[in-house]
mmCIF file of C-alpha atoms (C1' of nucleotides) in Angstrom:
data_model
loop_
_atom_site.group_PDB
_atom_site.id
_atom_site.type_symbol
_atom_site.label_atom_id
_atom_site.label_comp_id
_atom_site.label_asym_id
_atom_site.label_seq_id
_atom_site.Cartn_x
_atom_site.Cartn_y
_atom_site.Cartn_z
ATOM 1 C CA UNK A 1 28.935 -9.216 47.265
ATOM 2 C CA UNK A 2 26.199 -6.249 47.046
ATOM 3 C CA UNK A 3 23.455 -7.364 49.611
ATOM 4 C CA UNK A 4 20.137 -8.320 47.845
ATOM 5 C CA UNK A 5 18.137 -8.114 50.910
ATOM 6 C CA UNK A 6 18.736 -5.131 52.178
ATOM 7 C CA UNK A 7 18.467 -3.511 48.757
ATOM 8 C CA UNK A 8 15.251 -4.628 46.651
ATOM 9 C CA UNK A 9 16.678 -2.082 44.204
ATOM 10 C CA UNK A 10 19.250 -4.209 43.440
ATOM 11 C CA UNK A 11 17.728 -6.888 42.085
ATOM 12 C CA UNK A 12 14.626 -4.851 40.589
ATOM 13 C CA UNK A 13 17.740 -3.447 38.622
ATOM 14 C CA UNK A 14 19.796 -6.444 37.495
ATOM 15 C CA UNK A 15 16.416 -7.703 36.344
ATOM 16 C CA UNK A 16 15.628 -5.090 34.285
ATOM 17 C CA UNK A 17 19.117 -5.415 32.656
ATOM 18 C CA UNK A 18 18.318 -9.517 31.944
ATOM 19 C CA UNK A 19 15.376 -8.127 30.468
ATOM 20 C CA UNK A 20 16.767 -5.266 28.364
ATOM 21 C CA UNK A 21 19.280 -7.989 26.855
ATOM 22 C CA UNK A 22 16.562 -11.164 26.599
ATOM 23 C CA UNK A 23 12.829 -9.889 25.764
ATOM 24 C CA UNK A 24 10.725 -11.755 23.817
ATOM 25 C CA UNK A 25 9.219 -10.393 20.848
ATOM 26 C CA UNK A 26 5.218 -10.451 21.773
ATOM 27 C CA UNK A 27 2.442 -8.425 18.852
ATOM 28 C CA UNK A 28 0.990 -6.571 21.884
ATOM 29 C CA UNK A 29 4.600 -5.599 22.991
ATOM 30 C CA UNK A 30 6.487 -2.345 21.719
ATOM 31 C CA UNK A 31 9.948 -3.302 20.763
ATOM 32 C CA UNK A 32 12.507 -0.760 22.122
ATOM 33 C CA UNK A 33 13.279 1.512 18.936
ATOM 34 C CA UNK A 34 9.856 1.865 18.628
ATOM 35 C CA UNK A 35 9.749 2.883 22.388
ATOM 36 C CA UNK A 36 13.184 5.017 21.925
ATOM 37 C CA UNK A 37 10.988 7.311 19.526
ATOM 38 C CA UNK A 38 8.252 7.643 21.920
ATOM 39 C CA UNK A 39 5.686 4.949 20.569
ATOM 40 C CA UNK A 40 3.049 3.767 24.113
ATOM 41 C CA UNK A 41 1.601 0.827 24.649
ATOM 42 C CA UNK A 42 -1.799 0.856 23.252
ATOM 43 C CA UNK A 43 -3.911 -0.075 26.548
ATOM 44 C CA UNK A 44 -6.986 -1.774 24.584
ATOM 45 C CA UNK A 45 -3.621 -4.170 22.900
ATOM 46 C CA UNK A 46 -2.721 -4.632 26.075
ATOM 47 C CA UNK A 47 -5.718 -5.228 27.977
ATOM 48 C CA UNK A 48 -6.785 -7.775 25.140
ATOM 49 C CA UNK A 49 -3.886 -9.613 25.271
ATOM 50 C CA UNK A 50 -3.959 -9.764 29.568
ATOM 51 C CA UNK A 51 -7.493 -11.486 29.500
ATOM 52 C CA UNK A 52 -6.746 -13.942 26.672
ATOM 53 C CA UNK A 53 -3.456 -14.862 28.460
ATOM 54 C CA UNK A 54 -5.012 -15.603 31.752
ATOM 55 C CA UNK A 55 -4.410 -19.517 32.165
ATOM 56 C CA UNK A 56 -3.116 -19.294 28.584
ATOM 57 C CA UNK A 57 0.071 -19.564 27.275
ATOM 58 C CA UNK A 58 2.045 -17.503 25.167
ATOM 59 C CA UNK A 59 2.342 -19.462 21.940
ATOM 60 C CA UNK A 60 -2.560 -20.438 22.162
ATOM 61 C CA UNK A 61 -2.903 -17.166 22.332
ATOM 62 C CA UNK A 62 -0.477 -15.316 19.548
ATOM 63 C CA UNK A 63 -3.088 -15.865 16.833
ATOM 64 C CA UNK A 64 -5.683 -15.106 18.199
ATOM 65 C CA UNK A 65 -4.728 -11.648 19.472
ATOM 66 C CA UNK A 66 -3.893 -11.279 15.827
ATOM 67 C CA UNK A 67 -7.357 -12.537 14.192
ATOM 68 C CA UNK A 68 -9.157 -10.120 17.338
ATOM 69 C CA UNK A 69 -7.068 -7.012 16.350
ATOM 70 C CA UNK A 70 -7.070 -7.104 12.714
ATOM 71 C CA UNK A 71 -11.196 -7.645 12.984
ATOM 72 C CA UNK A 72 -11.754 -5.435 15.639
ATOM 73 C CA UNK A 73 -9.095 -2.361 15.809
ATOM 74 C CA UNK A 74 -10.362 -0.547 18.179
ATOM 75 C CA UNK A 75 -12.117 -0.963 21.332
ATOM 76 C CA UNK A 76 -15.099 0.898 20.112
ATOM 77 C CA UNK A 77 -14.827 -1.979 16.742
ATOM 78 C CA UNK A 78 -14.458 -4.421 19.712
ATOM 79 C CA UNK A 79 -17.657 -3.102 21.665
ATOM 80 C CA UNK A 80 -20.177 -2.425 18.044
ATOM 81 C CA UNK A 81 -19.344 -6.492 17.521
ATOM 82 C CA UNK A 82 -21.924 -8.918 17.605
ATOM 83 C CA UNK A 83 -21.825 -10.962 20.454
ATOM 84 C CA UNK A 84 -21.668 -14.393 17.970
ATOM 85 C CA UNK A 85 -18.726 -12.980 16.408
ATOM 86 C CA UNK A 86 -16.720 -12.473 19.026
ATOM 87 C CA UNK A 87 -17.984 -15.937 20.740
ATOM 88 C CA UNK A 88 -16.979 -17.566 17.529
ATOM 89 C CA UNK A 89 -13.396 -15.552 17.185
ATOM 90 C CA UNK A 90 -13.077 -17.458 21.013
ATOM 91 C CA UNK A 91 -14.059 -20.410 20.020
ATOM 92 C CA UNK A 92 -10.946 -23.185 20.691
ATOM 93 C CA UNK A 93 -9.069 -20.438 23.247
ATOM 94 C CA UNK A 94 -11.288 -21.963 26.121
ATOM 95 C CA UNK A 95 -12.667 -20.665 29.872
ATOM 96 C CA UNK A 96 -15.707 -18.204 27.674
ATOM 97 C CA UNK A 97 -16.423 -16.606 30.631
ATOM 98 C CA UNK A 98 -13.683 -14.039 29.300
ATOM 99 C CA UNK A 99 -15.259 -13.605 25.733
ATOM 100 C CA UNK A 100 -18.708 -12.917 27.225
ATOM 101 C CA UNK A 101 -16.982 -10.201 29.978
ATOM 102 C CA UNK A 102 -14.403 -9.487 27.237
ATOM 103 C CA UNK A 103 -17.241 -7.953 25.484
ATOM 104 C CA UNK A 104 -19.375 -6.494 28.063
ATOM 105 C CA UNK A 105 -16.084 -4.600 29.316
ATOM 106 C CA UNK A 106 -15.386 -3.448 25.762
ATOM 107 C CA UNK A 107 -18.993 -1.551 25.566
ATOM 108 C CA UNK A 108 -18.655 0.081 29.362
ATOM 109 C CA UNK A 109 -15.194 1.462 27.725
ATOM 110 C CA UNK A 110 -16.881 2.428 24.798
ATOM 111 C CA UNK A 111 -20.683 3.774 25.355
ATOM 112 C CA UNK A 112 -19.235 5.486 29.428
ATOM 113 C CA UNK A 113 -16.014 6.293 29.106
ATOM 114 C CA UNK A 114 -15.720 7.612 25.637
ATOM 115 C CA UNK A 115 -13.253 4.912 24.536
ATOM 116 C CA UNK A 116 -10.775 5.705 26.662
ATOM 117 C CA UNK A 117 -9.251 2.862 28.666
ATOM 118 C CA UNK A 118 -9.239 3.835 32.727
ATOM 119 C CA UNK A 119 -4.908 4.432 33.311
ATOM 120 C CA UNK A 120 -5.677 3.993 36.941
ATOM 121 C CA UNK A 121 -5.956 -0.123 39.105
ATOM 122 C CA UNK A 122 -8.767 1.125 40.800
ATOM 123 C CA UNK A 123 -10.597 2.375 37.816
ATOM 124 C CA UNK A 124 -9.711 -0.923 36.044
ATOM 125 C CA UNK A 125 -10.371 -3.558 38.315
ATOM 126 C CA UNK A 126 -14.007 -1.861 38.259
ATOM 127 C CA UNK A 127 -14.180 -3.368 34.295
ATOM 128 C CA UNK A 128 -16.280 -6.628 33.548
ATOM 129 C CA UNK A 129 -13.265 -9.599 33.642
ATOM 130 C CA UNK A 130 -10.248 -7.579 34.911
ATOM 131 C CA UNK A 131 -9.920 -9.163 38.419
ATOM 132 C CA UNK A 132 -6.371 -8.164 40.934
ATOM 133 C CA UNK A 133 -4.050 -9.704 38.366
ATOM 134 C CA UNK A 134 -5.717 -7.920 35.083
ATOM 135 C CA UNK A 135 -5.591 -4.912 36.306
ATOM 136 C CA UNK A 136 -2.506 -4.495 38.255
ATOM 137 C CA UNK A 137 -0.889 -5.511 34.849
ATOM 138 C CA UNK A 138 -2.528 -3.057 32.583
ATOM 139 C CA UNK A 139 -1.620 -0.098 34.885
ATOM 140 C CA UNK A 140 1.913 -1.440 34.471
ATOM 141 C CA UNK A 141 2.364 -2.316 31.029
ATOM 142 C CA UNK A 142 -0.423 0.086 29.685
ATOM 143 C CA UNK A 143 0.459 3.341 31.858
ATOM 144 C CA UNK A 144 3.919 2.706 33.879
ATOM 145 C CA UNK A 145 2.015 2.780 36.652
ATOM 146 C CA UNK A 146 4.163 0.878 40.051
ATOM 147 C CA UNK A 147 1.614 -1.730 40.520
ATOM 148 C CA UNK A 148 2.031 -5.126 41.913
ATOM 149 C CA UNK A 149 1.447 -8.001 39.322
ATOM 150 C CA UNK A 150 1.146 -11.038 40.582
ATOM 151 C CA UNK A 151 0.749 -14.143 38.968
ATOM 152 C CA UNK A 152 1.926 -18.019 38.827
ATOM 153 C CA UNK A 153 5.399 -16.632 37.216
ATOM 154 C CA UNK A 154 5.902 -14.570 40.015
ATOM 155 C CA UNK A 155 4.451 -16.737 42.329
ATOM 156 C CA UNK A 156 6.835 -19.300 41.659
ATOM 157 C CA UNK A 157 9.761 -16.913 41.384
ATOM 158 C CA UNK A 158 8.884 -15.076 45.013
ATOM 159 C CA UNK A 159 8.148 -18.640 46.763
ATOM 160 C CA UNK A 160 11.731 -19.637 45.461
ATOM 161 C CA UNK A 161 13.730 -16.099 45.827
ATOM 162 C CA UNK A 162 12.387 -16.435 49.549
ATOM 163 C CA UNK A 163 12.177 -20.077 49.557
ATOM 164 C CA UNK A 164 9.032 -19.822 51.310
ATOM 165 C CA UNK A 165 7.466 -24.202 51.923
ATOM 166 C CA UNK A 166 3.822 -23.069 52.970
ATOM 167 C CA UNK A 167 1.301 -23.970 50.338
ATOM 168 C CA UNK A 168 -0.169 -22.289 47.473
ATOM 169 C CA UNK A 169 -3.252 -20.560 47.855
ATOM 170 C CA UNK A 170 -2.515 -19.646 51.167
ATOM 171 C CA UNK A 171 0.729 -17.856 51.135
ATOM 172 C CA UNK A 172 -0.665 -16.121 48.479
ATOM 173 C CA UNK A 173 -0.055 -12.464 50.348
ATOM 174 C CA UNK A 174 3.200 -13.457 51.731
ATOM 175 C CA UNK A 175 4.424 -13.349 47.749
ATOM 176 C CA UNK A 176 2.785 -10.902 47.297
ATOM 177 C CA UNK A 177 4.230 -8.663 49.775
ATOM 178 C CA UNK A 178 7.849 -9.989 48.576
ATOM 179 C CA UNK A 179 6.909 -9.172 45.252
ATOM 180 C CA UNK A 180 6.206 -5.506 46.031
ATOM 181 C CA UNK A 181 8.805 -5.115 47.900
ATOM 182 C CA UNK A 182 10.692 -5.275 45.030
ATOM 183 C CA UNK A 183 9.045 -3.805 42.398
ATOM 184 C CA UNK A 184 10.888 0.270 41.627
ATOM 185 C CA UNK A 185 10.082 3.581 40.503
ATOM 186 C CA UNK A 186 11.149 3.767 37.429
ATOM 187 C CA UNK A 187 10.151 1.160 34.161
ATOM 188 C CA UNK A 188 7.567 -0.657 36.677
ATOM 189 C CA UNK A 189 6.002 -1.678 33.165
ATOM 190 C CA UNK A 190 9.109 -3.236 31.546
ATOM 191 C CA UNK A 191 9.568 -4.660 35.285
ATOM 192 C CA UNK A 192 6.422 -6.430 35.521
ATOM 193 C CA UNK A 193 7.417 -8.010 31.929
ATOM 194 C CA UNK A 194 10.522 -8.762 33.447
ATOM 195 C CA UNK A 195 9.633 -10.702 36.667
ATOM 196 C CA UNK A 196 6.975 -12.974 33.744
ATOM 197 C CA UNK A 197 9.461 -13.476 31.807
ATOM 198 C CA UNK A 198 11.680 -15.248 33.889
ATOM 199 C CA UNK A 199 9.699 -17.232 35.311
ATOM 200 C CA UNK A 200 8.589 -18.521 31.798
ATOM 201 C CA UNK A 201 12.015 -18.997 30.636
ATOM 202 C CA UNK A 202 14.153 -19.535 33.203
ATOM 203 C CA UNK A 203 12.380 -19.761 36.421
ATOM 204 C CA UNK A 204 10.362 -23.110 35.030
ATOM 205 C CA UNK A 205 8.223 -24.840 37.346
ATOM 206 C CA UNK A 206 10.408 -28.530 36.467
ATOM 207 C CA UNK A 207 13.633 -28.223 36.026
ATOM 208 C CA UNK A 208 14.461 -24.282 36.654
ATOM 209 C CA UNK A 209 17.401 -23.227 34.385
ATOM 210 C CA UNK A 210 19.228 -21.419 38.061
ATOM 211 C CA UNK A 211 22.848 -21.232 36.535
ATOM 212 C CA UNK A 212 21.542 -18.528 34.071
ATOM 213 C CA UNK A 213 19.188 -16.434 36.098
ATOM 214 C CA UNK A 214 20.306 -13.399 36.861
ATOM 215 C CA UNK A 215 18.472 -14.049 40.237
ATOM 216 C CA UNK A 216 21.180 -17.117 40.814
ATOM 217 C CA UNK A 217 23.452 -15.422 43.975
ATOM 218 C CA UNK A 218 20.333 -13.847 45.719
ATOM 219 C CA UNK A 219 17.673 -16.774 45.703
ATOM 220 C CA UNK A 220 17.137 -18.651 48.647
ATOM 221 C CA UNK A 221 15.938 -21.903 46.963
ATOM 222 C CA UNK A 222 19.050 -21.954 44.592
ATOM 223 C CA UNK A 223 20.952 -21.841 47.933
ATOM 224 C CA UNK A 224 18.873 -24.925 50.010
ATOM 225 C CA UNK A 225 18.257 -26.362 46.857
ATOM 226 C CA UNK A 226 14.524 -26.355 47.050
ATOM 227 C CA UNK A 227 13.448 -24.837 43.782
ATOM 228 C CA UNK A 228 12.514 -27.370 41.991
ATOM 229 C CA UNK A 229 10.095 -28.492 44.346
ATOM 230 C CA UNK A 230 8.225 -25.049 45.130
ATOM 231 C CA UNK A 231 6.321 -23.704 44.787
ATOM 232 C CA UNK A 232 3.836 -25.971 47.363
ATOM 233 C CA UNK A 233 0.635 -26.446 46.675
ATOM 234 C CA UNK A 234 -2.769 -27.717 47.567
ATOM 235 C CA UNK A 235 -3.504 -31.278 46.708
ATOM 236 C CA UNK A 236 -6.515 -30.693 43.933
ATOM 237 C CA UNK A 237 -9.835 -33.138 44.142
ATOM 238 C CA UNK A 238 -9.266 -35.997 41.854
ATOM 239 C CA UNK A 239 -11.461 -35.416 38.168
ATOM 240 C CA UNK A 240 -14.928 -37.313 37.957
ATOM 241 C CA UNK A 241 -15.888 -38.851 34.481
ATOM 242 C CA UNK A 242 -19.029 -37.882 33.150
ATOM 243 C CA UNK A 243 -20.996 -39.520 29.953
ATOM 244 C CA UNK A 244 -23.399 -37.885 27.516
ATOM 245 C CA UNK A 245 -24.946 -37.751 24.522
ATOM 246 C CA UNK A 246 -25.248 -35.470 21.471
ATOM 247 C CA UNK A 247 -27.211 -35.270 18.485
ATOM 248 C CA UNK A 248 -25.912 -34.140 15.255
ATOM 249 C CA UNK A 249 -29.012 -33.539 12.820
ATOM 250 C CA UNK A 250 -28.639 -31.762 8.951
ATOM 251 C CA UNK A 251 -31.858 -31.317 6.641
ATOM 252 C CA UNK A 252 -31.948 -31.855 2.626
ATOM 253 C CA UNK A 253 -30.494 -28.452 2.013
ATOM 254 C CA UNK A 254 -27.643 -29.707 4.379
ATOM 255 C CA UNK A 255 -28.417 -27.291 6.921
ATOM 256 C CA UNK A 256 -27.218 -28.222 11.049
ATOM 257 C CA UNK A 257 -29.127 -28.052 13.666
ATOM 258 C CA UNK A 258 -27.349 -26.542 16.862
ATOM 259 C CA UNK A 259 -27.824 -25.107 20.400
ATOM 260 C CA UNK A 260 -26.900 -21.737 21.516
ATOM 261 C CA UNK A 261 -25.638 -22.397 25.575
ATOM 262 C CA UNK A 262 -27.017 -20.390 28.326
ATOM 263 C CA UNK A 263 -24.675 -17.395 28.990
ATOM 264 C CA UNK A 264 -24.290 -18.627 32.930
ATOM 265 C CA UNK A 265 -22.137 -22.189 33.104
ATOM 266 C CA UNK A 266 -19.679 -24.485 31.020
ATOM 267 C CA UNK A 267 -19.190 -23.589 27.407
ATOM 268 C CA UNK A 268 -22.089 -20.505 28.174
ATOM 269 C CA UNK A 269 -22.866 -18.655 25.378
ATOM 270 C CA UNK A 270 -21.476 -20.669 22.572
ATOM 271 C CA UNK A 271 -23.112 -22.863 19.772
ATOM 272 C CA UNK A 272 -23.112 -26.507 20.307
ATOM 273 C CA UNK A 273 -25.100 -29.403 19.248
ATOM 274 C CA UNK A 274 -27.980 -31.296 21.491
ATOM 275 C CA UNK A 275 -27.328 -33.300 23.733
ATOM 276 C CA UNK A 276 -28.087 -35.080 27.052
ATOM 277 C CA UNK A 277 -26.829 -33.761 30.805
ATOM 278 C CA UNK A 278 -23.191 -35.132 31.206
ATOM 279 C CA UNK A 279 -23.690 -37.044 33.998
ATOM 280 C CA UNK A 280 -22.410 -40.692 35.798
ATOM 281 C CA UNK A 281 -25.636 -42.263 34.284
ATOM 282 C CA UNK A 282 -26.835 -40.378 31.254
ATOM 283 C CA UNK A 283 -30.381 -40.932 30.112
ATOM 284 C CA UNK A 284 -30.675 -40.148 25.783
ATOM 285 C CA UNK A 285 -32.128 -37.012 24.890
ATOM 286 C CA UNK A 286 -32.667 -36.780 21.387
ATOM 287 C CA UNK A 287 -34.259 -33.197 20.360
ATOM 288 C CA UNK A 288 -36.140 -35.441 17.326
ATOM 289 C CA UNK A 289 -37.937 -38.917 17.604
ATOM 290 C CA UNK A 290 -35.495 -40.382 14.909
ATOM 291 C CA UNK A 291 -33.817 -43.564 13.801
ATOM 292 C CA UNK A 292 -30.492 -42.466 15.550
ATOM 293 C CA UNK A 293 -27.477 -43.908 13.817
ATOM 294 C CA UNK A 294 -24.487 -44.864 16.867
ATOM 295 C CA UNK A 295 -21.070 -42.974 14.852
ATOM 296 C CA UNK A 296 -19.446 -45.830 16.578
ATOM 297 C CA UNK A 297 -16.927 -43.917 17.901
ATOM 298 C CA UNK A 298 -16.802 -41.642 21.180
ATOM 299 C CA UNK A 299 -15.105 -37.876 21.983
ATOM 300 C CA UNK A 300 -13.190 -37.656 24.952
ATOM 301 C CA UNK A 301 -12.260 -34.975 26.525
ATOM 302 C CA UNK A 302 -10.733 -33.431 29.922
ATOM 303 C CA UNK A 303 -12.438 -29.864 31.438
ATOM 304 C CA UNK A 304 -10.909 -28.055 34.673
ATOM 305 C CA UNK A 305 -12.428 -30.714 36.823
ATOM 306 C CA UNK A 306 -13.658 -33.667 35.125
ATOM 307 C CA UNK A 307 -13.207 -35.494 32.423
ATOM 308 C CA UNK A 308 -15.932 -36.319 29.496
ATOM 309 C CA UNK A 309 -16.981 -38.794 27.415
ATOM 310 C CA UNK A 310 -19.653 -38.809 25.226
ATOM 311 C CA UNK A 311 -21.669 -41.030 22.358
ATOM 312 C CA UNK A 312 -22.661 -38.439 19.438
ATOM 313 C CA UNK A 313 -25.876 -39.533 17.039
ATOM 314 C CA UNK A 314 -26.806 -38.927 13.744
ATOM 315 C CA UNK A 315 -29.712 -38.121 11.641
ATOM 316 C CA UNK A 316 -31.692 -35.859 8.869
ATOM 317 C CA UNK A 317 -33.894 -33.026 10.750
ATOM 318 C CA UNK A 318 -37.504 -33.246 9.646
ATOM 319 C CA UNK A 319 -39.193 -30.988 7.319
ATOM 320 C CA UNK A 320 -40.981 -28.738 9.062
ATOM 321 C CA UNK A 321 -39.169 -29.323 12.110
ATOM 322 C CA UNK A 322 -40.450 -26.365 15.088
ATOM 323 C CA UNK A 323 -36.785 -24.975 16.595
ATOM 324 C CA UNK A 324 -37.555 -25.043 20.418
ATOM 325 C CA UNK A 325 -36.146 -22.522 22.702
ATOM 326 C CA UNK A 326 -31.963 -22.280 22.262
ATOM 327 C CA UNK A 327 -32.106 -23.896 19.020
ATOM 328 C CA UNK A 328 -31.280 -22.775 15.579
ATOM 329 C CA UNK A 329 -30.183 -23.963 11.744
ATOM 330 C CA UNK A 330 -27.185 -22.936 10.960
ATOM 331 C CA UNK A 331 -26.969 -22.479 7.048
ATOM 332 C CA UNK A 332 -24.628 -24.942 4.897
ATOM 333 C CA UNK A 333 -22.032 -22.006 4.132
ATOM 334 C CA UNK A 334 -22.205 -20.377 7.258
ATOM 335 C CA UNK A 335 -21.124 -23.189 9.377
ATOM 336 C CA UNK A 336 -17.817 -23.153 10.065
ATOM 337 C CA UNK A 337 -16.054 -26.190 12.611
ATOM 338 C CA UNK A 338 -14.015 -23.484 13.860
ATOM 339 C CA UNK A 339 -16.434 -20.927 15.693
ATOM 340 C CA UNK A 340 -16.901 -24.261 17.539
ATOM 341 C CA UNK A 341 -15.763 -25.368 21.543
ATOM 342 C CA UNK A 342 -13.239 -27.704 21.111
ATOM 343 C CA UNK A 343 -15.139 -30.521 22.358
ATOM 344 C CA UNK A 344 -18.264 -30.080 20.272
ATOM 345 C CA UNK A 345 -15.935 -30.115 16.998
ATOM 346 C CA UNK A 346 -14.699 -32.992 18.737
ATOM 347 C CA UNK A 347 -17.883 -34.242 17.704
ATOM 348 C CA UNK A 348 -18.006 -32.543 14.364
ATOM 349 C CA UNK A 349 -14.372 -34.714 13.652
ATOM 350 C CA UNK A 350 -16.653 -38.232 13.948
ATOM 351 C CA UNK A 351 -18.678 -37.538 11.317
ATOM 352 C CA UNK A 352 -15.442 -37.647 8.401
ATOM 353 C CA UNK A 353 -13.119 -40.438 9.797
ATOM 354 C "C1'" DG B 1 -11.427 -20.105 51.075
ATOM 355 C "C1'" DA B 2 -13.750 -23.814 47.680
ATOM 356 C "C1'" DC B 3 -15.657 -24.435 43.798
ATOM 357 C "C1'" DT B 4 -16.332 -23.163 38.695
ATOM 358 C "C1'" DC B 5 -14.644 -22.328 34.253
ATOM 359 C "C1'" DG B 6 -11.381 -24.834 28.675
ATOM 360 C "C1'" DT B 7 -7.466 -25.804 25.804
ATOM 361 C "C1'" DG B 8 -2.647 -27.811 24.732
ATOM 362 C "C1'" DG B 9 1.506 -28.649 25.522
ATOM 363 C "C1'" DT B 10 5.032 -31.378 28.275
ATOM 364 C "C1'" DG B 11 7.751 -35.033 31.221
ATOM 365 C "C1'" DT C 1 -1.103 -42.470 29.595
ATOM 366 C "C1'" DC C 2 -2.218 -38.875 32.496
ATOM 367 C "C1'" DA C 3 -1.126 -35.535 36.084
ATOM 368 C "C1'" DC C 4 0.308 -30.774 35.823
ATOM 369 C "C1'" DC C 5 0.264 -26.529 34.280
ATOM 370 C "C1'" DA C 6 -0.473 -21.369 32.030
ATOM 371 C "C1'" DA C 7 0.586 -13.548 32.307
ATOM 372 C "C1'" DG C 8 -6.987 -15.849 36.839
ATOM 373 C "C1'" DA C 9 -11.807 -14.257 37.549
ATOM 374 C "C1'" DG C 10 -15.793 -14.541 39.280
ATOM 375 C "C1'" DT C 11 -19.502 -16.208 42.568
#
DNA sequence: GACTCGTGGTG
DNA sequence: TCACCAAGAGT
């Protein structure tokens, strides 16, 4: 048997051979036949997909990616888009700072870099919304540079391959070091995608399919029977529950009173309903005095670090209402629930149940 | 290093 | 039902 610990390039080759047989088709990937014909990945599409894939599943991203690239085929098209259009198109995908930084980045590339993405890690990580993972992923996948990607998949695969029991995030540098030693000089872009595919399909968080894993022989955790319990993570804080009110108002023409949320903070830059703060004991904060009707049902929604229970109130918007800061009237025919972040769309959904 | 920042799928 | 999880970044 070959000694994998001494010859990491043998592991890389084994994984690339597995990848050539099992690579999944994705809208942003260049298939083997196109690749053979000389087609290179489009940096714009790789960048867009990688930003969308941050903490987000491939299944959730696919439709958004298709809509974005159909509407804005190049980075210059995206750079010229209106902020509100981009935020509306991103609605429902979550982590809205990604959309704001996406637009910032597109404008830097279009305005300052002649519409050409940097092809190095250093050039890429200087851009808004591109951190250590995404800079490595773009330079590897789009430009075939030997950078090492370290995402949740790679962390899990490396923790198991080397049977590392120290908890994340502390052990991250060690896992990164393991991953770096395996990154091959040949086909580093395919290799990066291969490790992540391995983590997503074989070396899964629960009940990994070790029996069919291309690295089943060298894997130390499989040898020790600890694969399913790795990687260890430091325990998270429990989520508190917060409460609040939102107020949905329409005028005689059926137009809606809404609010553009400030760029910083939760749901930043997104459209939503006027409402109260969200905390343990909310106080009503209607945008105008009226006989607000209780919808008799509540919105339950869970964010990253708290649960939310919203009471939804409804009233008619008086004629001649003066908009205050951040408020907008959305014309009846311009209103689309799909432009709203999910928690706000849930409140809207209560209107017709 | 510790927080903040969404959403939908899954066991 | 509910905690965990997903191709993390910014502060």
